[in-house]
PDB file of C-alpha atoms in Angstrom:
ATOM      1  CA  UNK D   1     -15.281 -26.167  -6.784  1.00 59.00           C
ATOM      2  CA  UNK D   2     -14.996 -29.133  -8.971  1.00 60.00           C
ATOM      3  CA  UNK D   3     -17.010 -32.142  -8.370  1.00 60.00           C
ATOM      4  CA  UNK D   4     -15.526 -35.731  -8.846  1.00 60.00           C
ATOM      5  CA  UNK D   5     -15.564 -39.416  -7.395  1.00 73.00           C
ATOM      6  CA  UNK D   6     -12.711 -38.428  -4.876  1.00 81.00           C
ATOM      7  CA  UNK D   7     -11.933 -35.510  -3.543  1.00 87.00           C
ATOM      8  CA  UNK D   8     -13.039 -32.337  -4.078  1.00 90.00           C
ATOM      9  CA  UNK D   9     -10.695 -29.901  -6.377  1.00 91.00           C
ATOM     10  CA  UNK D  10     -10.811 -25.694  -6.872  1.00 92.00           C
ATOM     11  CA  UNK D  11     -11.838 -24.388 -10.057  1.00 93.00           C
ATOM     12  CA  UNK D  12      -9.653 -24.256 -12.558  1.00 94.00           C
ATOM     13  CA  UNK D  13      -7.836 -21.054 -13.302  1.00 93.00           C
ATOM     14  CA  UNK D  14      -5.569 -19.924 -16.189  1.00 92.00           C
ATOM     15  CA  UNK D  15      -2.052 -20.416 -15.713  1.00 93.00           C
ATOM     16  CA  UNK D  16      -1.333 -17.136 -17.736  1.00 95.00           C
ATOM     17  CA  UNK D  17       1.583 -14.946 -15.189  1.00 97.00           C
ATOM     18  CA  UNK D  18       1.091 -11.697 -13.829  1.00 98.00           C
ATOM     19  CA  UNK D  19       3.818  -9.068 -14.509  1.00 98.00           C
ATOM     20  CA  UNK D  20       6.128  -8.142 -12.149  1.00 98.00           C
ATOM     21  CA  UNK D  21       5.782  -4.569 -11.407  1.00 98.00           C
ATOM     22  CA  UNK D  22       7.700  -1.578 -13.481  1.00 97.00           C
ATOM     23  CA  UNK D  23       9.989   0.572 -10.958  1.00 94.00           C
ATOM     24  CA  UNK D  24       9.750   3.110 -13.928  1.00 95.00           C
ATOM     25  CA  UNK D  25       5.701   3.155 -13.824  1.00 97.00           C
ATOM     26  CA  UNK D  26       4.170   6.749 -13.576  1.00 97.00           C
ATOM     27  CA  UNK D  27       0.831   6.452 -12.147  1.00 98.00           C
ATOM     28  CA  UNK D  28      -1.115   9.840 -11.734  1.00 97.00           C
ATOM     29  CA  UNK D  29      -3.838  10.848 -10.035  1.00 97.00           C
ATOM     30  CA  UNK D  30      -5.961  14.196  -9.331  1.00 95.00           C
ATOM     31  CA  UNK D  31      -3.946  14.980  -6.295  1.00 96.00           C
ATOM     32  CA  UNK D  32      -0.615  12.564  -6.376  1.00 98.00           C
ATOM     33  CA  UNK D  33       1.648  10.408  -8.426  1.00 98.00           C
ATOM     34  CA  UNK D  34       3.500   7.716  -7.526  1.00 98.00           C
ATOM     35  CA  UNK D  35       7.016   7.126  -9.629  1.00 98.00           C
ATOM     36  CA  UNK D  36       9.811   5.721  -8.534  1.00 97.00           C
ATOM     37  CA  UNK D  37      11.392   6.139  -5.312  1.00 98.00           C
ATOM     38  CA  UNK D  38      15.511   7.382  -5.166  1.00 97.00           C
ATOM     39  CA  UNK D  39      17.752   8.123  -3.223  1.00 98.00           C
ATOM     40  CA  UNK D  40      17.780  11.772  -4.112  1.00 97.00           C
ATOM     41  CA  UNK D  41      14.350  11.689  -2.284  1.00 98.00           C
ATOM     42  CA  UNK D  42      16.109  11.677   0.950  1.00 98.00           C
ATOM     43  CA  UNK D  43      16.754  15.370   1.257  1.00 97.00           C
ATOM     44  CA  UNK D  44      13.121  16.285   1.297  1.00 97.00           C
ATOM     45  CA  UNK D  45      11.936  13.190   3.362  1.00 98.00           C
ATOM     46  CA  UNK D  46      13.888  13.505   5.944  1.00 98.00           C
ATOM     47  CA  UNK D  47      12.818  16.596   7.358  1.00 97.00           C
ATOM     48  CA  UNK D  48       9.043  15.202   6.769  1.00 97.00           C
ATOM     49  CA  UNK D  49       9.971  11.476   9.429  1.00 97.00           C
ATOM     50  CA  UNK D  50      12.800  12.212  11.633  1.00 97.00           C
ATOM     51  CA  UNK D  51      13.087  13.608  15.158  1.00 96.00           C
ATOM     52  CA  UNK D  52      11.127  13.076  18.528  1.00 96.00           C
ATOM     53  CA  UNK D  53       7.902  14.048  17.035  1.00 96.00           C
ATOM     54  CA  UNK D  54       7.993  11.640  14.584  1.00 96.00           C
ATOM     55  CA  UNK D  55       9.722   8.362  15.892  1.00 96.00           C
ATOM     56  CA  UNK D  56       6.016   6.777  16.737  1.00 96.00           C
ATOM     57  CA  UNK D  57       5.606   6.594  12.444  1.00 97.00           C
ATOM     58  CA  UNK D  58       8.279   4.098  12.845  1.00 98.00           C
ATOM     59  CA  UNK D  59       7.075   2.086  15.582  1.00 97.00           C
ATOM     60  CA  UNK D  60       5.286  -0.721  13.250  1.00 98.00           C
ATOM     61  CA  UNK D  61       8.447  -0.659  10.760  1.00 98.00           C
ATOM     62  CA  UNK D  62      10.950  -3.096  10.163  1.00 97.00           C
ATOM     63  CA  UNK D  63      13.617  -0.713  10.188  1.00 96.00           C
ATOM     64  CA  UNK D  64      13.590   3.052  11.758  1.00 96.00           C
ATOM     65  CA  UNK D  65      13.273   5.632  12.807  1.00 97.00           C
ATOM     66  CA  UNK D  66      16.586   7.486  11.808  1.00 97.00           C
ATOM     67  CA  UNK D  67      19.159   9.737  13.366  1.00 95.00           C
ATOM     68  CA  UNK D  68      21.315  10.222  10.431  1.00 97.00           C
ATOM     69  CA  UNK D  69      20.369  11.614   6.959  1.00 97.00           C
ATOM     70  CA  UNK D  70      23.179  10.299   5.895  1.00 98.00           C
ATOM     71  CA  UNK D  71      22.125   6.578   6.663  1.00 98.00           C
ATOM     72  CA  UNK D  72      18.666   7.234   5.378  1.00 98.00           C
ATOM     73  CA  UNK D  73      20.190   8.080   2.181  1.00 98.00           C
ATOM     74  CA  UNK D  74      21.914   5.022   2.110  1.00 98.00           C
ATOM     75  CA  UNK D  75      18.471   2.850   3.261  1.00 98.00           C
ATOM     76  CA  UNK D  76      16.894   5.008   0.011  1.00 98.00           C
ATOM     77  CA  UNK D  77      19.716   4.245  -1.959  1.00 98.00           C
ATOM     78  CA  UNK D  78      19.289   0.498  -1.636  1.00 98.00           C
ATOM     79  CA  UNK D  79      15.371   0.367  -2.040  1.00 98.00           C
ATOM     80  CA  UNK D  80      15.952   2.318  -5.030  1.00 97.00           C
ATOM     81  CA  UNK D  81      17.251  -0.948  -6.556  1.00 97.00           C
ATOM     82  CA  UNK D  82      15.424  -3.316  -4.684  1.00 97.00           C
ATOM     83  CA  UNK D  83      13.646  -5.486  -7.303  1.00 96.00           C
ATOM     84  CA  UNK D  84      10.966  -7.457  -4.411  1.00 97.00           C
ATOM     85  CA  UNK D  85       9.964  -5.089  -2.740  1.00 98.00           C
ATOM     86  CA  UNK D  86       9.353  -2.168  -5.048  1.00 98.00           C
ATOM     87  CA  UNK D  87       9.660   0.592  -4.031  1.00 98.00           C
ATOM     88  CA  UNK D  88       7.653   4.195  -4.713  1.00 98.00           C
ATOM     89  CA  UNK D  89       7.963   7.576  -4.111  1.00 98.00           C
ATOM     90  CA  UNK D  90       4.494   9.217  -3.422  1.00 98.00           C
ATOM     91  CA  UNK D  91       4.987  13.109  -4.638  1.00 98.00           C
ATOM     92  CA  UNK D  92       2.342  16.030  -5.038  1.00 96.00           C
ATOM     93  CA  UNK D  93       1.534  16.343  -8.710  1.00 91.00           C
ATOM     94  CA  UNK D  94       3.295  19.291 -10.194  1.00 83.00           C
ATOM     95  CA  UNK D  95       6.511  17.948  -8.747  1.00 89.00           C
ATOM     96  CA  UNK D  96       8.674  14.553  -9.026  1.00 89.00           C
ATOM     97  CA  UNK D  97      10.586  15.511  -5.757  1.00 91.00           C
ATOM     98  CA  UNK D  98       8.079  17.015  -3.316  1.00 95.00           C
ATOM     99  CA  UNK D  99       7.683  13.645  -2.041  1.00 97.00           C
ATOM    100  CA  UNK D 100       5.283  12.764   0.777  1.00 98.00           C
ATOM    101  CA  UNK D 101       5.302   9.407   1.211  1.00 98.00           C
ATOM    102  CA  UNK D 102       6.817   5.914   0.128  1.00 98.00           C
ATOM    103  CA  UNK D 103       5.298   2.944  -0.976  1.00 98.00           C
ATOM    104  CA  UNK D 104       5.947  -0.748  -2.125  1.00 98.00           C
ATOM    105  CA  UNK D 105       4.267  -3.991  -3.311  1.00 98.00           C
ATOM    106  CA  UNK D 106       6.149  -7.184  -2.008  1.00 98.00           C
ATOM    107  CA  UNK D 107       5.716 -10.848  -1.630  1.00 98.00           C
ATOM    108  CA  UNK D 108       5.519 -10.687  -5.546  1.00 98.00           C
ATOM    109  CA  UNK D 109       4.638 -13.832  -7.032  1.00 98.00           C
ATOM    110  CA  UNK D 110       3.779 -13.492 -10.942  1.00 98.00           C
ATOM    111  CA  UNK D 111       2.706 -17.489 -11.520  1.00 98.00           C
ATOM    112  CA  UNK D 112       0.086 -17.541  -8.422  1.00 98.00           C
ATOM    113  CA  UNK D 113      -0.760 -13.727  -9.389  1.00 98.00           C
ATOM    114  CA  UNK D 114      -0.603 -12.479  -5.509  1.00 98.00           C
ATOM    115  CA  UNK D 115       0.845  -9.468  -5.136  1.00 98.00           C
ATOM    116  CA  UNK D 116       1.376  -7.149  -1.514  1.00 98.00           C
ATOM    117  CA  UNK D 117       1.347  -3.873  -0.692  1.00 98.00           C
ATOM    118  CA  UNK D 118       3.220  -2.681   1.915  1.00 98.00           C
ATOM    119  CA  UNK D 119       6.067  -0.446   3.597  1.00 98.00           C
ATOM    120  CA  UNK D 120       3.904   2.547   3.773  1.00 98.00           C
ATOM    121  CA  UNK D 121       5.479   5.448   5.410  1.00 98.00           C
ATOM    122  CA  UNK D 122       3.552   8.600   5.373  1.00 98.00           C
ATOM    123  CA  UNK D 123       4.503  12.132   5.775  1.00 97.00           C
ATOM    124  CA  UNK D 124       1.719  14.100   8.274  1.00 95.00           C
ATOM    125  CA  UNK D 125       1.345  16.263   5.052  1.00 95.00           C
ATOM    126  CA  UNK D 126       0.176  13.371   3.487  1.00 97.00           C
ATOM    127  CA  UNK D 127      -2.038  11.788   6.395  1.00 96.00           C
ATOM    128  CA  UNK D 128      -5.884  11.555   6.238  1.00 93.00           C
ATOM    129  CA  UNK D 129      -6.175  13.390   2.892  1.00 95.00           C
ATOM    130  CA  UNK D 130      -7.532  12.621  -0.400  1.00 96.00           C
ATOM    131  CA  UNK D 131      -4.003  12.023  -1.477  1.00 97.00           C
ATOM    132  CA  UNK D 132      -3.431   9.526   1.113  1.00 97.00           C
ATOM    133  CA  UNK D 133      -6.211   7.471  -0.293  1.00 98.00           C
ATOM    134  CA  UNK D 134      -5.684   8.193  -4.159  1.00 98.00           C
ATOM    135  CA  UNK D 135      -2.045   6.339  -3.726  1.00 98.00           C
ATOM    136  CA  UNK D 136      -3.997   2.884  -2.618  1.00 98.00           C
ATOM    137  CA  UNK D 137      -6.722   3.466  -5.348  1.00 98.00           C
ATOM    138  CA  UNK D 138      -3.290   4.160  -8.047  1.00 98.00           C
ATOM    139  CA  UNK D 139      -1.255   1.125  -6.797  1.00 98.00           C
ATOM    140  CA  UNK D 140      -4.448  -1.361  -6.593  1.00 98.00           C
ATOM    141  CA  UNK D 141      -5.574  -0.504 -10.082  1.00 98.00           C
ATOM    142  CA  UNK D 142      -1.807  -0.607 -11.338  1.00 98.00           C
ATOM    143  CA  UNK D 143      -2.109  -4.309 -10.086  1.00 98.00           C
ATOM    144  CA  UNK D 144      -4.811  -5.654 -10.864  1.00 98.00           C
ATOM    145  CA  UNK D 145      -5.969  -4.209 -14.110  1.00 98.00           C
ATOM    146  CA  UNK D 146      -2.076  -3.483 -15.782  1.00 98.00           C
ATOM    147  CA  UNK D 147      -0.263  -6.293 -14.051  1.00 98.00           C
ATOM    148  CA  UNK D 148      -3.197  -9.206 -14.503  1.00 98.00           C
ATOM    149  CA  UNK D 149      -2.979 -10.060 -10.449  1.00 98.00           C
ATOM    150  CA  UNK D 150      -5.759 -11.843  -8.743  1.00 98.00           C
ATOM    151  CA  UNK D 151      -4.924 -11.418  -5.081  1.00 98.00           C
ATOM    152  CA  UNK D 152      -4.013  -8.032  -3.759  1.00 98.00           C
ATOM    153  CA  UNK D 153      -2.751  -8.266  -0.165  1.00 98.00           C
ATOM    154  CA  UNK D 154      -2.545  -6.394   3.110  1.00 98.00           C
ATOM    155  CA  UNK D 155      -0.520  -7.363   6.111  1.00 98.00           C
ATOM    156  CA  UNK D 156       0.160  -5.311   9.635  1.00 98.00           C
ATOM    157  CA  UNK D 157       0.930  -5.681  13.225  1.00 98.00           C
ATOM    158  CA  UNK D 158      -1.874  -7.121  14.899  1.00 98.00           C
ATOM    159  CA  UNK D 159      -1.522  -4.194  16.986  1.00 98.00           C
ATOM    160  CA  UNK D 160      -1.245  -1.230  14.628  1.00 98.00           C
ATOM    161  CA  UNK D 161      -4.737   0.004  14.732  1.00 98.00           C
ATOM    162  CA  UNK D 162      -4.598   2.671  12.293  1.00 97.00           C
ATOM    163  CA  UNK D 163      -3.586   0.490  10.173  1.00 98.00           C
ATOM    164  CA  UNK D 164      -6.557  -2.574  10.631  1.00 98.00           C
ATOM    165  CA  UNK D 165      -8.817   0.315   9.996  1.00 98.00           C
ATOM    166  CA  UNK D 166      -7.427   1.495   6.789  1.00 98.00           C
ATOM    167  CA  UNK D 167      -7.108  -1.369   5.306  1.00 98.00           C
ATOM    168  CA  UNK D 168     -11.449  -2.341   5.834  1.00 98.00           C
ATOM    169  CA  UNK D 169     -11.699   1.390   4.983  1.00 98.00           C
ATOM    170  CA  UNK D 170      -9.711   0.486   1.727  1.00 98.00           C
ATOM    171  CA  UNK D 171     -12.049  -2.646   0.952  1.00 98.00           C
ATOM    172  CA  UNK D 172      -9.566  -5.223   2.344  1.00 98.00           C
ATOM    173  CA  UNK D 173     -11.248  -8.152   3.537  1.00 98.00           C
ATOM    174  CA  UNK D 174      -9.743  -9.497   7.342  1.00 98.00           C
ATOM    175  CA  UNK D 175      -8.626 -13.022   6.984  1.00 98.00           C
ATOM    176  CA  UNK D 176      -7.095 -13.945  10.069  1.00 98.00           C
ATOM    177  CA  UNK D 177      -4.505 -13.330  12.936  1.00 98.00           C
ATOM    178  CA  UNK D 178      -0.521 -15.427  11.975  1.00 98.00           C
ATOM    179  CA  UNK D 179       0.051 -15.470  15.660  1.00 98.00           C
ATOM    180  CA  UNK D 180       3.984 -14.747  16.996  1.00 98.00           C
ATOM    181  CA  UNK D 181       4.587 -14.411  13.008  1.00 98.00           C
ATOM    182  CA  UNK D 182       7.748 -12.601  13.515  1.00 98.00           C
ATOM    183  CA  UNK D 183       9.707 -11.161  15.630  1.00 98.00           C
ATOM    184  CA  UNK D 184      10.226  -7.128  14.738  1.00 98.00           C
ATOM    185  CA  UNK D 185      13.142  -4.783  16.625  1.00 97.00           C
ATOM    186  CA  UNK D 186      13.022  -7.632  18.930  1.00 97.00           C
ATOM    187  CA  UNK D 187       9.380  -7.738  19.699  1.00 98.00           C
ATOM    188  CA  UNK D 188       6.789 -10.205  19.041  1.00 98.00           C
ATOM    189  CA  UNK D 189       4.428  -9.470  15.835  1.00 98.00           C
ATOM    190  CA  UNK D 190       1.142 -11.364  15.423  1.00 98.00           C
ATOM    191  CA  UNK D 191       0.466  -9.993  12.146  1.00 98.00           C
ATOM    192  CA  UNK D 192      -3.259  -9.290  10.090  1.00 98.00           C
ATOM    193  CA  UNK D 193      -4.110 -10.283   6.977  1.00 98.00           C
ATOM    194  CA  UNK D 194      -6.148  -8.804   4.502  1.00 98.00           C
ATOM    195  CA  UNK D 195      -6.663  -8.926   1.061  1.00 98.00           C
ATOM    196  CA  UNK D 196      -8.779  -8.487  -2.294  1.00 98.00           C
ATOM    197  CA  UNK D 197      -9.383 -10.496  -4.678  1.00 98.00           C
ATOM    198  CA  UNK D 198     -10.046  -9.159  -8.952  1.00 98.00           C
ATOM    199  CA  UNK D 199     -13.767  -9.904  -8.872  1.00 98.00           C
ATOM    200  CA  UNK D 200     -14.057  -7.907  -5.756  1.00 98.00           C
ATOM    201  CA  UNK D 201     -11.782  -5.322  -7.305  1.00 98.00           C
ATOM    202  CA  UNK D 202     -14.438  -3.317 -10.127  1.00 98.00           C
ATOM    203  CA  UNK D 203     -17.015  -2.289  -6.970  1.00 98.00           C
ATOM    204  CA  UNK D 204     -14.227  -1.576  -4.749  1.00 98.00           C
ATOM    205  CA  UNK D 205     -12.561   1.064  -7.972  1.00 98.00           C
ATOM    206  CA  UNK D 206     -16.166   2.444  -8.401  1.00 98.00           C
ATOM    207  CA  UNK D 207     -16.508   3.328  -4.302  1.00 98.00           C
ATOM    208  CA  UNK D 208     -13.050   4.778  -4.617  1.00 98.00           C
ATOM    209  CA  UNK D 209     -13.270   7.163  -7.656  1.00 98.00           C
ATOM    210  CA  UNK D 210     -16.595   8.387  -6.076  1.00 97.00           C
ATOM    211  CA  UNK D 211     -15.352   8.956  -3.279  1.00 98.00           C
ATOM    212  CA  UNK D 212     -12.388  10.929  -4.578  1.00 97.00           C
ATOM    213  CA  UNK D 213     -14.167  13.337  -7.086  1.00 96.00           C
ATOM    214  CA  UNK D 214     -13.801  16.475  -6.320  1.00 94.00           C
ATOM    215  CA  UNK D 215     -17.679  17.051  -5.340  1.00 95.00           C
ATOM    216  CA  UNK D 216     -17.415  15.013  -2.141  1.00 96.00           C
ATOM    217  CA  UNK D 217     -15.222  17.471  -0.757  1.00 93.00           C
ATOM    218  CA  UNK D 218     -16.711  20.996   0.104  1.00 91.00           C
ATOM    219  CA  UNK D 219     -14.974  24.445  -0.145  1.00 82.00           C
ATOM    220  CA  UNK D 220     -12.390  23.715   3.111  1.00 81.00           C
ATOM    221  CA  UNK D 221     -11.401  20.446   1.473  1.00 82.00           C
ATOM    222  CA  UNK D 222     -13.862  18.024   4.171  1.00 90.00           C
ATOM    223  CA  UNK D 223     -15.425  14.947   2.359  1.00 94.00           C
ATOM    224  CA  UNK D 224     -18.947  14.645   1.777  1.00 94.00           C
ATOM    225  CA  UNK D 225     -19.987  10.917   2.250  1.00 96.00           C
ATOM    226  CA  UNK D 226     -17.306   8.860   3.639  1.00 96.00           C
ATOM    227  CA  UNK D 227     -15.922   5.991   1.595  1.00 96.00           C
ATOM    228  CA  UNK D 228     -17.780   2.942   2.822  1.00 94.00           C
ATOM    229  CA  UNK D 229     -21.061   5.165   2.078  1.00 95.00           C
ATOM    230  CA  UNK D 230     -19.801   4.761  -1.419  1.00 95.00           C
ATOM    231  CA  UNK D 231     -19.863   0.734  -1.082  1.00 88.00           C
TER     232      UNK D 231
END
């Protein structure tokens, strides 16, 4: 914080932007890559987060859950050219459509280098494994080390507690409660916020590469030392 006869002012930064994010980007990990997300991805999604057994994936979403292929097509379709958000298709390595989840950063603002990530739907293949967490440890490193941000952001219902815990799990930092924020499907959302910031960002990578090298995980694929053992 600057000191001066008046009041007080915040450090000064440089004004240099942040680049939008590429919806061409190939970002590959040990156990996933994340390209981008089309509408072609519908046929194998589908199966993965429709029907009864599935609906309560939706339940924190903006849109969903889904009746008709056809219509998620079409919902694919259009993210597939959405420029903010971008969207992501999160496939098993080895193959561009054995998708398993979707993923997008939002709220994209280049001059104030703040950037979201968001929209995550995933597939119970995908859920709790080391695939799950090598997609957050992909897109945060895409942002903040390839794209220059400074602010990396997490939002959620208030009440989506899965969701609270993932993102402290993740490193996130809890900054407060937007009480009756929106209002979702014609509910009230009081939404959490979270976030890290690029000094916070090279201990946060170190936790997450340990905790995703293959010798935390014995023989039946069970982690070792869990990830905030790593921090």
């Amino acid at each position: 914080m600057a000191i001066r006869e008046g009041n007080p002012l915040g450090p000064i930064v440089s004004t240099n932007l942040a680049q939008r994010p590429s919806q061409n980007v190939r970002l590959v990990g040990q156990y996933v890559t994340i390209v981008k997300l089309s509408a072609r991805h519908a046929d194998a999604f589908y199966p993965q987060i429709s029907g009864p057994e599935n609906a309560h994936l939706w339940d924190y979403m903006f849109d969903g859950p889904y009746d008709d292929p056809e219509v998620f097509r079409a919902r694919l379709g259009a993210n597939e050219i959405s420029h903010d958000p971008v969207f992501y298709a999160i496939v098993l390595n080895g193959n561009d459509d054995d998708i398993v989840g979707i993923a997008s950063y939002l709220r994209i603002e280049p001059t104030h280098r703040s950037i979201e990530v968001g929209n995550l739907m995933y597939s119970a293949q995908l859920q709790r494994t080391p695939g799950a967490t090598e997609a957050m440890y992909l897109m945060a490193r895409y942002a903040f080390e390839d794209l220059g941000y400074r602010r990396y952001e997490w939002k959620c219902n208030a009440l989506n507690a899965p969701s609270r815990r993932a993102a402290l799990r993740l490193g996130f930092t809890f900054e407060g409660i937007f009480r009756k924020h929106l209002v979702v499907k014609g509910r009230n959302r009081d939404t959490s916020w979270y976030s890290m910031v690029d000094e916070e960002w090279p201990a946060i990578k170190r936790a997450l590469e340990a905790w995703l090298d293959p010798t935390n995980f014995n023989g039946e694929g069970r982690q070792q030392k869990r990830l905030e053992e790593f921090r």
